[in-house]
Structure formats: C-alpha cells, structure tokens
CSV table of C-alpha atoms in Angstrom, one decimal:
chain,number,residue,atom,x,y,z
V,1,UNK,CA,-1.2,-17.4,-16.7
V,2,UNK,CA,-3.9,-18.6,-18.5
V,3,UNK,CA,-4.7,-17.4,-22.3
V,4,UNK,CA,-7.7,-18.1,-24.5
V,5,UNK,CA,-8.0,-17.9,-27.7
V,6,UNK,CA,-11.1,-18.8,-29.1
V,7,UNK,CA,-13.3,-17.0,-32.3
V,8,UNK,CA,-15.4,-18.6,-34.8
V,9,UNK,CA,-14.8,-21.5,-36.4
V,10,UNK,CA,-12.6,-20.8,-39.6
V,11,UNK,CA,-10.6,-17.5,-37.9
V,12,UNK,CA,-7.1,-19.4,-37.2
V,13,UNK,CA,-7.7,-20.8,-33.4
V,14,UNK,CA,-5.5,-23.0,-34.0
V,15,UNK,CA,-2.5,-22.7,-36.2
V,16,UNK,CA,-2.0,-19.4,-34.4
V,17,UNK,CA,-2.2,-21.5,-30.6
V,18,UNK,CA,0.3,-24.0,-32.0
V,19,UNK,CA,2.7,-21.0,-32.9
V,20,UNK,CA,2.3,-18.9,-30.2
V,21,UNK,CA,3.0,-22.1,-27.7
V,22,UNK,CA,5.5,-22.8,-29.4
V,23,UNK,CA,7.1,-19.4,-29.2
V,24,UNK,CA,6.3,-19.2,-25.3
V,25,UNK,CA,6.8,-23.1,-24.2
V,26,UNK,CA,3.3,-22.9,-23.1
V,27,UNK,CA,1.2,-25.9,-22.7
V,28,UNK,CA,-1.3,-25.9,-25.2
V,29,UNK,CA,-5.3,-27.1,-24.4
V,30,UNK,CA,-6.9,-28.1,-27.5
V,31,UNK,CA,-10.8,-28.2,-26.1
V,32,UNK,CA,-11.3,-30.5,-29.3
V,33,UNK,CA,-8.9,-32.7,-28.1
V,34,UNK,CA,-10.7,-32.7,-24.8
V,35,UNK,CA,-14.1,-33.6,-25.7
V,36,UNK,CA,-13.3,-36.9,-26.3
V,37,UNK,CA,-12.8,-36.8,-22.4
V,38,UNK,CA,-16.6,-35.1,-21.4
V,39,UNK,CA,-20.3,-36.7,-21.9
V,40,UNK,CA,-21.9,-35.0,-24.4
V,41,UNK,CA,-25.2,-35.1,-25.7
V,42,UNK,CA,-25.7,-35.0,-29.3
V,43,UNK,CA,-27.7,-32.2,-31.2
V,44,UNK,CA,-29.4,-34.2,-34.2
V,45,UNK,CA,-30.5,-31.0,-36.1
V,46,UNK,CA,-28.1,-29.0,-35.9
V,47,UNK,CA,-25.2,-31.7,-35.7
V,48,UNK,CA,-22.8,-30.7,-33.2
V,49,UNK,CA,-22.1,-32.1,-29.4
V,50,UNK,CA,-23.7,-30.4,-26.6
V,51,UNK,CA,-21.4,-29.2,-23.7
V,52,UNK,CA,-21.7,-28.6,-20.3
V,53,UNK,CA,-19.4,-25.4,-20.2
V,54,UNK,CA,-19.0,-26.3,-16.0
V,55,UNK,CA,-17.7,-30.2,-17.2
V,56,UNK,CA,-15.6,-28.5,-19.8
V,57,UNK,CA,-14.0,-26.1,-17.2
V,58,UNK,CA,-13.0,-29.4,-15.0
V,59,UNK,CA,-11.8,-31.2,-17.6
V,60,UNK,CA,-9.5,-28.3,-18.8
V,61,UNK,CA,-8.3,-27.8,-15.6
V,62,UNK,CA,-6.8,-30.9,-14.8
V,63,UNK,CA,-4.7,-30.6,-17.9
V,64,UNK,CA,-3.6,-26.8,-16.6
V,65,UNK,CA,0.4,-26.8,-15.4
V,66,UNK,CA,1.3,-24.4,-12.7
V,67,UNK,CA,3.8,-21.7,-13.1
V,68,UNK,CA,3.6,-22.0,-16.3
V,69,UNK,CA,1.5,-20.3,-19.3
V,70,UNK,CA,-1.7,-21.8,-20.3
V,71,UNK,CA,-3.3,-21.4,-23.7
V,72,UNK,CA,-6.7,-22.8,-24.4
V,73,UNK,CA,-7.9,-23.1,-28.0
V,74,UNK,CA,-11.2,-23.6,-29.0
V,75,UNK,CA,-14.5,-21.9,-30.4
V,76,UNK,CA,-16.0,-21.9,-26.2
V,77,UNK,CA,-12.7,-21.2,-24.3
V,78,UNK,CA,-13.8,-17.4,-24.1
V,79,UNK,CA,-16.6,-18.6,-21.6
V,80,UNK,CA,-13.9,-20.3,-19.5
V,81,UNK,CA,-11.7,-19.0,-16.4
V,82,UNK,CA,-8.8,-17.0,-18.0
V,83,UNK,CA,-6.7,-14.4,-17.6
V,84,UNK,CA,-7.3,-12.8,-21.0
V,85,UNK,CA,-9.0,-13.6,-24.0
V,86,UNK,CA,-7.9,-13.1,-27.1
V,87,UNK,CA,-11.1,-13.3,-29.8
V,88,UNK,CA,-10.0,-13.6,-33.5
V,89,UNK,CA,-12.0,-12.4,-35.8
V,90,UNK,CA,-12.4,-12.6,-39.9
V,91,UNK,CA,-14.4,-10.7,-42.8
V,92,UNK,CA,-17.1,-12.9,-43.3
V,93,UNK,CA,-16.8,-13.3,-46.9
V,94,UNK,CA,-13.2,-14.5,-46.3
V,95,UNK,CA,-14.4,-16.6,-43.7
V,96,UNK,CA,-17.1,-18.2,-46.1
V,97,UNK,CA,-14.1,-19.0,-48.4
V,98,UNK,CA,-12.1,-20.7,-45.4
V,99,UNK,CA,-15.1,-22.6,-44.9
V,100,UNK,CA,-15.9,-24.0,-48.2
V,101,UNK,CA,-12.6,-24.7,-48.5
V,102,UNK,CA,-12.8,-27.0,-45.4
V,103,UNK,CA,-15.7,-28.6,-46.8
V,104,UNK,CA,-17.9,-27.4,-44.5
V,105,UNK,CA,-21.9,-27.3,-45.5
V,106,UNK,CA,-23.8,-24.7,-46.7
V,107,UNK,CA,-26.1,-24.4,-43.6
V,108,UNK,CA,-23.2,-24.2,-41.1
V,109,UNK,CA,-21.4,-22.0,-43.3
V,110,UNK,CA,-24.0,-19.5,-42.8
V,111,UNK,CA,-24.7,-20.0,-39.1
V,112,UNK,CA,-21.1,-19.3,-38.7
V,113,UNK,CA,-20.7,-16.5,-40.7
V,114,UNK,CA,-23.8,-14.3,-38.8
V,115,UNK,CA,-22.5,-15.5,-36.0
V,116,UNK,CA,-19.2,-13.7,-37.3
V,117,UNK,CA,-21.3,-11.0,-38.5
V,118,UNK,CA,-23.2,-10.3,-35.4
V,119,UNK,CA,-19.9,-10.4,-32.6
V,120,UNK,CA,-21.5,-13.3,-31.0
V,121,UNK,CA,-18.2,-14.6,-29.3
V,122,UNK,CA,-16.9,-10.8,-28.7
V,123,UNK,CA,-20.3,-10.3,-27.4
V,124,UNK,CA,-19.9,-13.5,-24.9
V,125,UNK,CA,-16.7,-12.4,-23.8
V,126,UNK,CA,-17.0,-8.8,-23.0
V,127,UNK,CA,-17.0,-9.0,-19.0
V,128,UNK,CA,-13.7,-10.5,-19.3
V,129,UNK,CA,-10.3,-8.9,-19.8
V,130,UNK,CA,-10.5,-9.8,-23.8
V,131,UNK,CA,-9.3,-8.2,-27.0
V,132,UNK,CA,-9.8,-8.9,-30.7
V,133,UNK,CA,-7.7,-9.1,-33.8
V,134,UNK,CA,-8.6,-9.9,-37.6
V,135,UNK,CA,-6.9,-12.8,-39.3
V,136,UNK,CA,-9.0,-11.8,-42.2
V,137,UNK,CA,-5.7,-10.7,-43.9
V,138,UNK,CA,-2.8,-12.1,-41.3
V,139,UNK,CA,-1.0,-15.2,-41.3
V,140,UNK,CA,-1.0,-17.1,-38.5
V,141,UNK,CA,2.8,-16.3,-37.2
V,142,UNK,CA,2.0,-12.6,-37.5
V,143,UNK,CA,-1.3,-13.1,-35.3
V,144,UNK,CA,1.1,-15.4,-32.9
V,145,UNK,CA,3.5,-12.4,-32.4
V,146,UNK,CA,0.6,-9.7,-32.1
V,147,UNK,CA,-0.4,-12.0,-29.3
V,148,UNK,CA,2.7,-12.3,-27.8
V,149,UNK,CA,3.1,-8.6,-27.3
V,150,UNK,CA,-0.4,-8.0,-26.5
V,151,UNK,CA,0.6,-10.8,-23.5
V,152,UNK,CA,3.8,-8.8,-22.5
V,153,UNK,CA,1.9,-5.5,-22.6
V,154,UNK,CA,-1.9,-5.6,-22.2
V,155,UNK,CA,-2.8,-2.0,-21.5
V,156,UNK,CA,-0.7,-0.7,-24.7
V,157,UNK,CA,-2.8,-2.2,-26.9
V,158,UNK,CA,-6.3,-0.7,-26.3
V,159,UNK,CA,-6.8,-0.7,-30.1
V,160,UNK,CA,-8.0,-4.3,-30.0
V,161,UNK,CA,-10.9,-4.0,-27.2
V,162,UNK,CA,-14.0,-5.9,-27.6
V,163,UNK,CA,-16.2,-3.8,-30.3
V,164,UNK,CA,-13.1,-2.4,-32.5
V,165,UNK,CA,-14.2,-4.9,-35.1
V,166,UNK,CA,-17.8,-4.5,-36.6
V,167,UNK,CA,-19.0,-6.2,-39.3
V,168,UNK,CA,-23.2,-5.5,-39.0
V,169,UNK,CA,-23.0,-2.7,-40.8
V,170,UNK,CA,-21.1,-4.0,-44.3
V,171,UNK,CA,-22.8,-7.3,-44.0
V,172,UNK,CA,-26.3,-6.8,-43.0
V,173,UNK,CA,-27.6,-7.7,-46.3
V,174,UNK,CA,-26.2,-11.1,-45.8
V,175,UNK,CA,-28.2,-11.7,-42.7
V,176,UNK,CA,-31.3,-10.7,-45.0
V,177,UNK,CA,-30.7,-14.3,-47.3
C-alpha cells in the first residue's frame, strides 16, 4: 500500500508521517529527502526548485518496499501514484503563525496561505481516492491515529472527502491584500 500525505507547507506533513510510520512500521519517503537525488532547475523569482513530477515518481519508486506500507511526505506527493491521499489542511491564520514562526518570508507566507485558502492541493488531488483533515487545532499524534483508522477503514470516514474543508468564504478578504 502506498499512502500520501501531502498539504501545504506549514500543515504537519511531516511530524504526523514520522508518527504514523512509526505506529505502522512503514517505510517512510521524505520527497525532501529525495530531491537531493533529481536535477532540478532553479526558479530565481520565486526561489524554489523546479520538479519534474515524472523524475520524482521514479525516484520515489525505487525507494518503495514491497509488501509493505508506503508513506510519502511531501507538499507534491498528492500528484504521485498512491493508493490514498491523505491532504492536511490548516486555518490560514494559524498557518501564517506556523510560518512566521519558521522564519519563513513575508511573500511565501502569503503565496502559501491563498494557496491554503483557495484548496489548491485538495483541488489537485480530487480524481484520486483522497481525504482531508485540519491540523489547525490537532497535534500531530492525534492526526497519526485519525490516519491510521481512516487506513483501516476508508469508506467509514466520508466526513473527510475532498471539499469538507473550505476556507474561501472566511478568508476572502485576505486574498483582497
């Protein structure tokens, strides 16, 4: 089985991988980890690494182990081959505070919270069998043992489809700054 978990940056990707691995023996796939392994081109202006989402999905899979459960963490697993997706989600203004508090700048900040704001990742991943929690107010172990039943029983928890989270509405004035 293969499990991603990916969301925007600042959600809990991956404290909550390293629990729930740990709490399944699963080999984790950090796709940060892995980049060091791809070519990628450099984006100047907006100062992130380009990638080829086809090199990625090679590179990930030689690191997959058979028979056994696969999680892959990172902000573009959802647009890799999985079995679910798991999308976490946060309140923007929370997720503002998580950023600042990594030191992030004020222009990423922003593109990261409308992108929050917006569902861009749920958005990406809705052809796929995915679901979506907020961490907005969860520690990481309680997100790690959501996903953990969510993995033993898919269909009971329709709750957390694609679309059950919707910030736009509470936060469109922050797209207006």
């Amino acid at each position: 089985m293969i499990v991603s978990i990916s969301g925007t940056p600042g959600t809990g990707k991956t404290a909550v991988a390293k629990i729930l691995a740990k709490k399944l023996g699963a080999k984790l796939i950090s796709i940060s980890k892995l980049l060091n392994e791809l070519d990628c081109k450099w984006d100047k202006e907006r100062r992130t690494k380009i990638i080829d989402i086809k090199d990625l999905q090679k590179t990930v899979k030689k690191h997959l182990v058979k028979r056994k459960i696969n999680i892959i963490e990172g902000h573009l697993s959802h647009l890799l081959n999985s079995d679910i997706v798991i999308i976490l989600r946060c309140n923007p203004r929370v997720l503002e505070k998580r950023l600042k508090k990594k030191g992030w700048k004020k222009e990423k900040i922003k593109e990261n919270v409308e992108a929050e704001i917006l569902d861009e990742i749920s958005h990406e991943s809705m052809q796929k069998n995915a679901c979506e929690i907020d961490t907005s107010s969860k520690k990481p172990a309680a997100t790690a043992m959501l996903i953990e039943r969510v993995l033993k029983n898919p269909k009971g928890y329709k709750f957390l489809h694609i679309g059950n989270i919707d910030w736009s509405e509470k936060y469109k004035n922050y797209l207006r700054d």
